[in-house]
Short mmCIF file of C-alpha atoms in Angstrom, two decimals:
data_model
loop_
_atom_site.label_atom_id
_atom_site.label_comp_id
_atom_site.label_asym_id
_atom_site.label_seq_id
_atom_site.Cartn_x
_atom_site.Cartn_y
_atom_site.Cartn_z
CA MET A 1 -75.58 51.34 167.34
CA ILE A 2 -75.40 48.83 170.19
CA GLY A 3 -77.75 46.44 168.39
CA PHE A 4 -75.68 46.49 165.21
CA SER A 5 -72.50 46.11 167.27
CA LEU A 6 -73.88 42.97 168.92
CA ILE A 7 -74.84 41.52 165.55
CA VAL A 8 -71.33 42.25 164.22
CA ALA A 9 -69.89 40.65 167.39
CA TYR A 10 -71.95 37.56 166.52
CA GLU A 11 -70.39 37.51 163.05
CA TYR A 12 -66.85 37.81 164.46
CA TYR A 13 -67.58 35.13 167.04
CA MET A 14 -68.80 32.77 164.32
CA TYR A 15 -65.83 33.57 162.10
CA PHE A 16 -63.33 32.53 164.77
CA LEU A 17 -65.49 29.63 166.00
CA ILE A 18 -65.84 27.65 162.76
CA HIS A 19 -63.92 24.36 162.82
CA PRO A 20 -64.77 20.72 162.04
CA ASN A 21 -65.17 19.61 165.67
CA LEU A 22 -67.59 22.34 166.73
CA ASN A 23 -70.08 21.26 169.38
CA ILE A 24 -73.56 22.70 169.75
CA GLU A 25 -72.84 24.27 173.15
CA SER A 26 -70.35 26.64 171.53
CA LEU A 27 -73.19 28.32 169.61
CA TYR A 28 -75.17 29.45 172.70
CA LEU A 29 -73.28 32.72 173.28
CA PRO A 30 -73.16 33.92 169.66
CA ASN A 31 -76.87 33.20 169.15
CA PHE A 32 -77.61 35.01 172.42
CA LEU A 33 -75.63 38.05 171.18
CA ARG A 34 -77.48 38.01 167.86
CA GLY A 35 -80.88 37.71 169.59
CA ILE A 36 -80.14 40.62 171.93
CA GLY A 37 -78.89 42.69 168.97
CA HIS A 38 -82.06 42.01 166.97
CA GLY A 39 -84.20 42.79 170.01
CA ILE A 40 -82.48 46.13 170.51
CA LEU A 41 -82.93 47.00 166.82
CA TYR A 42 -86.63 46.11 166.86
CA ILE A 43 -87.20 48.14 170.04
CA ALA A 44 -85.32 51.11 168.52
CA LEU A 45 -87.44 50.92 165.36
CA THR A 46 -90.64 50.77 167.41
CA ILE A 47 -89.59 53.82 169.45
CA TYR A 48 -88.66 55.63 166.23
CA VAL A 49 -92.09 54.91 164.75
CA ALA A 50 -93.77 55.98 168.00
CA LYS A 51 -91.95 59.34 167.93
CA CYS A 52 -92.21 60.13 164.22
CA VAL A 53 -95.55 58.72 163.12
CA PRO A 54 -98.84 60.14 164.42
CA PHE A 55 -100.87 57.74 166.53
CA LYS A 56 -103.50 57.51 163.81
CA HIS A 57 -100.93 55.77 161.56
CA PHE A 58 -98.80 54.11 164.28
CA PHE A 59 -100.04 50.55 163.77
CA GLN A 60 -99.80 50.88 160.00
CA GLY A 61 -96.18 51.98 160.40
CA LEU A 62 -95.43 49.01 162.63
CA CYS A 63 -97.11 46.72 160.12
CA VAL A 64 -95.00 48.11 157.27
CA LEU A 65 -91.81 47.72 159.31
CA SER A 66 -92.62 44.12 160.18
CA PHE A 67 -93.52 43.34 156.55
CA ILE A 68 -90.20 44.73 155.41
CA ARG A 69 -88.30 42.91 158.17
CA THR A 70 -89.91 39.49 157.75
CA SER A 71 -91.22 39.42 154.19
CA ILE A 72 -88.53 41.23 152.24
CA ALA A 73 -85.29 41.60 154.20
CA THR A 74 -84.99 38.09 155.64
CA PRO A 75 -85.60 36.13 152.42
CA LEU A 76 -83.57 38.59 150.35
CA GLY A 77 -80.60 38.45 152.75
CA THR A 78 -80.80 34.67 152.94
CA ALA A 79 -80.96 34.36 149.16
CA LEU A 80 -77.95 36.66 148.68
CA LEU A 81 -75.86 34.83 151.26
CA ASN A 82 -76.82 31.40 149.88
CA ARG A 83 -75.94 32.50 146.34
CA TRP A 84 -72.64 33.94 147.55
CA MET A 85 -71.89 30.73 149.48
CA ARG A 86 -72.63 28.58 146.42
CA LYS A 87 -70.24 30.66 144.32
CA LEU A 88 -67.53 30.49 147.01
CA VAL A 89 -67.90 26.69 147.28
CA GLN A 90 -67.57 26.31 143.50
CA ASP A 91 -64.48 28.54 143.40
CA ASN A 92 -62.83 26.90 146.41
CA ILE A 93 -63.50 23.32 145.32
CA GLY A 94 -61.98 24.19 141.94
CA GLN A 95 -58.89 25.66 143.59
CA LEU A 96 -58.50 22.91 146.18
CA SER A 97 -58.88 19.98 143.82
CA GLN A 98 -57.34 21.35 140.63
CA ASN A 99 -54.34 18.99 140.70
CA MET A 100 -56.21 15.88 141.84
CA ASP A 101 -56.77 13.30 139.16
CA GLN A 102 -56.65 9.54 138.60
CA VAL A 103 -53.27 9.67 136.85
CA ARG A 104 -51.16 10.59 139.86
CA GLU A 105 -52.10 9.08 143.19
CA TRP A 106 -52.11 11.66 145.95
CA MET A 107 -52.75 9.45 148.94
CA PRO A 108 -52.36 5.76 148.10
CA HIS A 109 -53.83 4.49 151.38
CA VAL A 110 -56.97 6.65 151.30
CA SER A 111 -60.05 5.76 149.30
CA LEU A 112 -61.36 8.18 146.71
CA THR A 113 -64.60 8.58 148.69
CA ASP A 114 -62.74 9.59 151.85
CA LEU A 115 -60.55 11.95 149.88
CA TYR A 116 -63.59 13.56 148.24
CA GLY A 117 -65.25 13.87 151.67
CA GLN A 118 -62.21 15.73 153.02
CA VAL A 119 -62.13 18.02 149.99
CA VAL A 120 -65.83 18.86 150.44
CA LEU A 121 -65.34 19.43 154.20
CA GLN A 122 -62.37 21.74 153.69
CA THR A 123 -64.13 23.54 150.86
CA THR A 124 -67.22 24.17 152.97
CA LEU A 125 -65.18 25.38 155.96
CA THR A 126 -63.05 27.65 153.79
CA SER A 127 -66.12 29.09 152.07
CA LEU A 128 -67.90 29.69 155.39
CA LYS A 129 -64.84 31.44 156.79
CA GLU A 130 -64.58 33.61 153.70
CA LEU A 131 -68.28 34.46 153.77
CA PHE A 132 -68.23 35.33 157.47
CA GLY A 133 -65.04 37.35 156.90
CA TRP A 134 -66.64 39.51 154.22
CA VAL A 135 -69.76 39.97 156.34
CA CYS A 136 -67.55 40.97 159.30
CA ILE A 137 -65.75 43.55 157.17
CA GLY A 138 -69.03 44.96 155.86
CA GLY A 139 -70.57 45.01 159.35
CA THR A 140 -67.53 46.73 160.85
CA VAL A 141 -67.59 49.40 158.13
CA PHE A 142 -71.32 49.93 158.74
CA VAL A 143 -70.88 50.28 162.52
CA LEU A 144 -67.97 52.69 161.98
CA LEU A 145 -70.16 54.74 159.64
CA LEU A 146 -72.88 54.84 162.32
CA ILE A 147 -70.37 56.00 164.94
CA GLY A 148 -68.87 58.56 162.55
CA TYR A 149 -72.27 59.90 161.58
CA ARG A 150 -73.25 60.31 165.22
CA PHE A 151 -70.05 62.22 166.05
CA TRP A 152 -70.38 64.30 162.87
CA ARG A 153 -74.00 65.15 163.68
CA ASP A 154 -73.23 66.02 167.32
CA GLY A 155 -70.17 68.09 166.31
CA ARG A 156 -72.15 69.93 163.64
CA ARG A 157 -74.96 70.62 166.11
CA ALA A 158 -72.44 71.99 168.64
CA LEU A 159 -70.90 74.28 166.01
CA LEU A 160 -74.28 75.68 164.99
CA GLU A 161 -75.25 76.56 168.55
#
């Protein structure tokens, strides 16, 4: 639960951190939180395998977990987020630039290249914020489900005793 909470904290940190003048030093703390969260999750999975799987199959279990983590989950998650980001960029650039055309000049003292650069920048920032926002909502719901399940399980165990 702590590991997932740290990863969700990373997502919230990135959501509120995104702006055009972001410097690299601002990313140290969120990446540290994400790294600690992943470390806690990997340690918890290893302890779970150590408790549940007989020693004869322990290393096979660890191998399967690492295959799933690195060979399936990472590329699949990256592909889904990239696809979602591409769709958000297409939707947002359509919404942001729907009234821009050559007939009516929007900004007479700005070149079309600079204007297009600003539209792309704002579209990318808006899409990133939206993507991080949805991931934050999903992560928060997941952590709340973990907390609720733990309290439900402990309350049920107390009632049965």
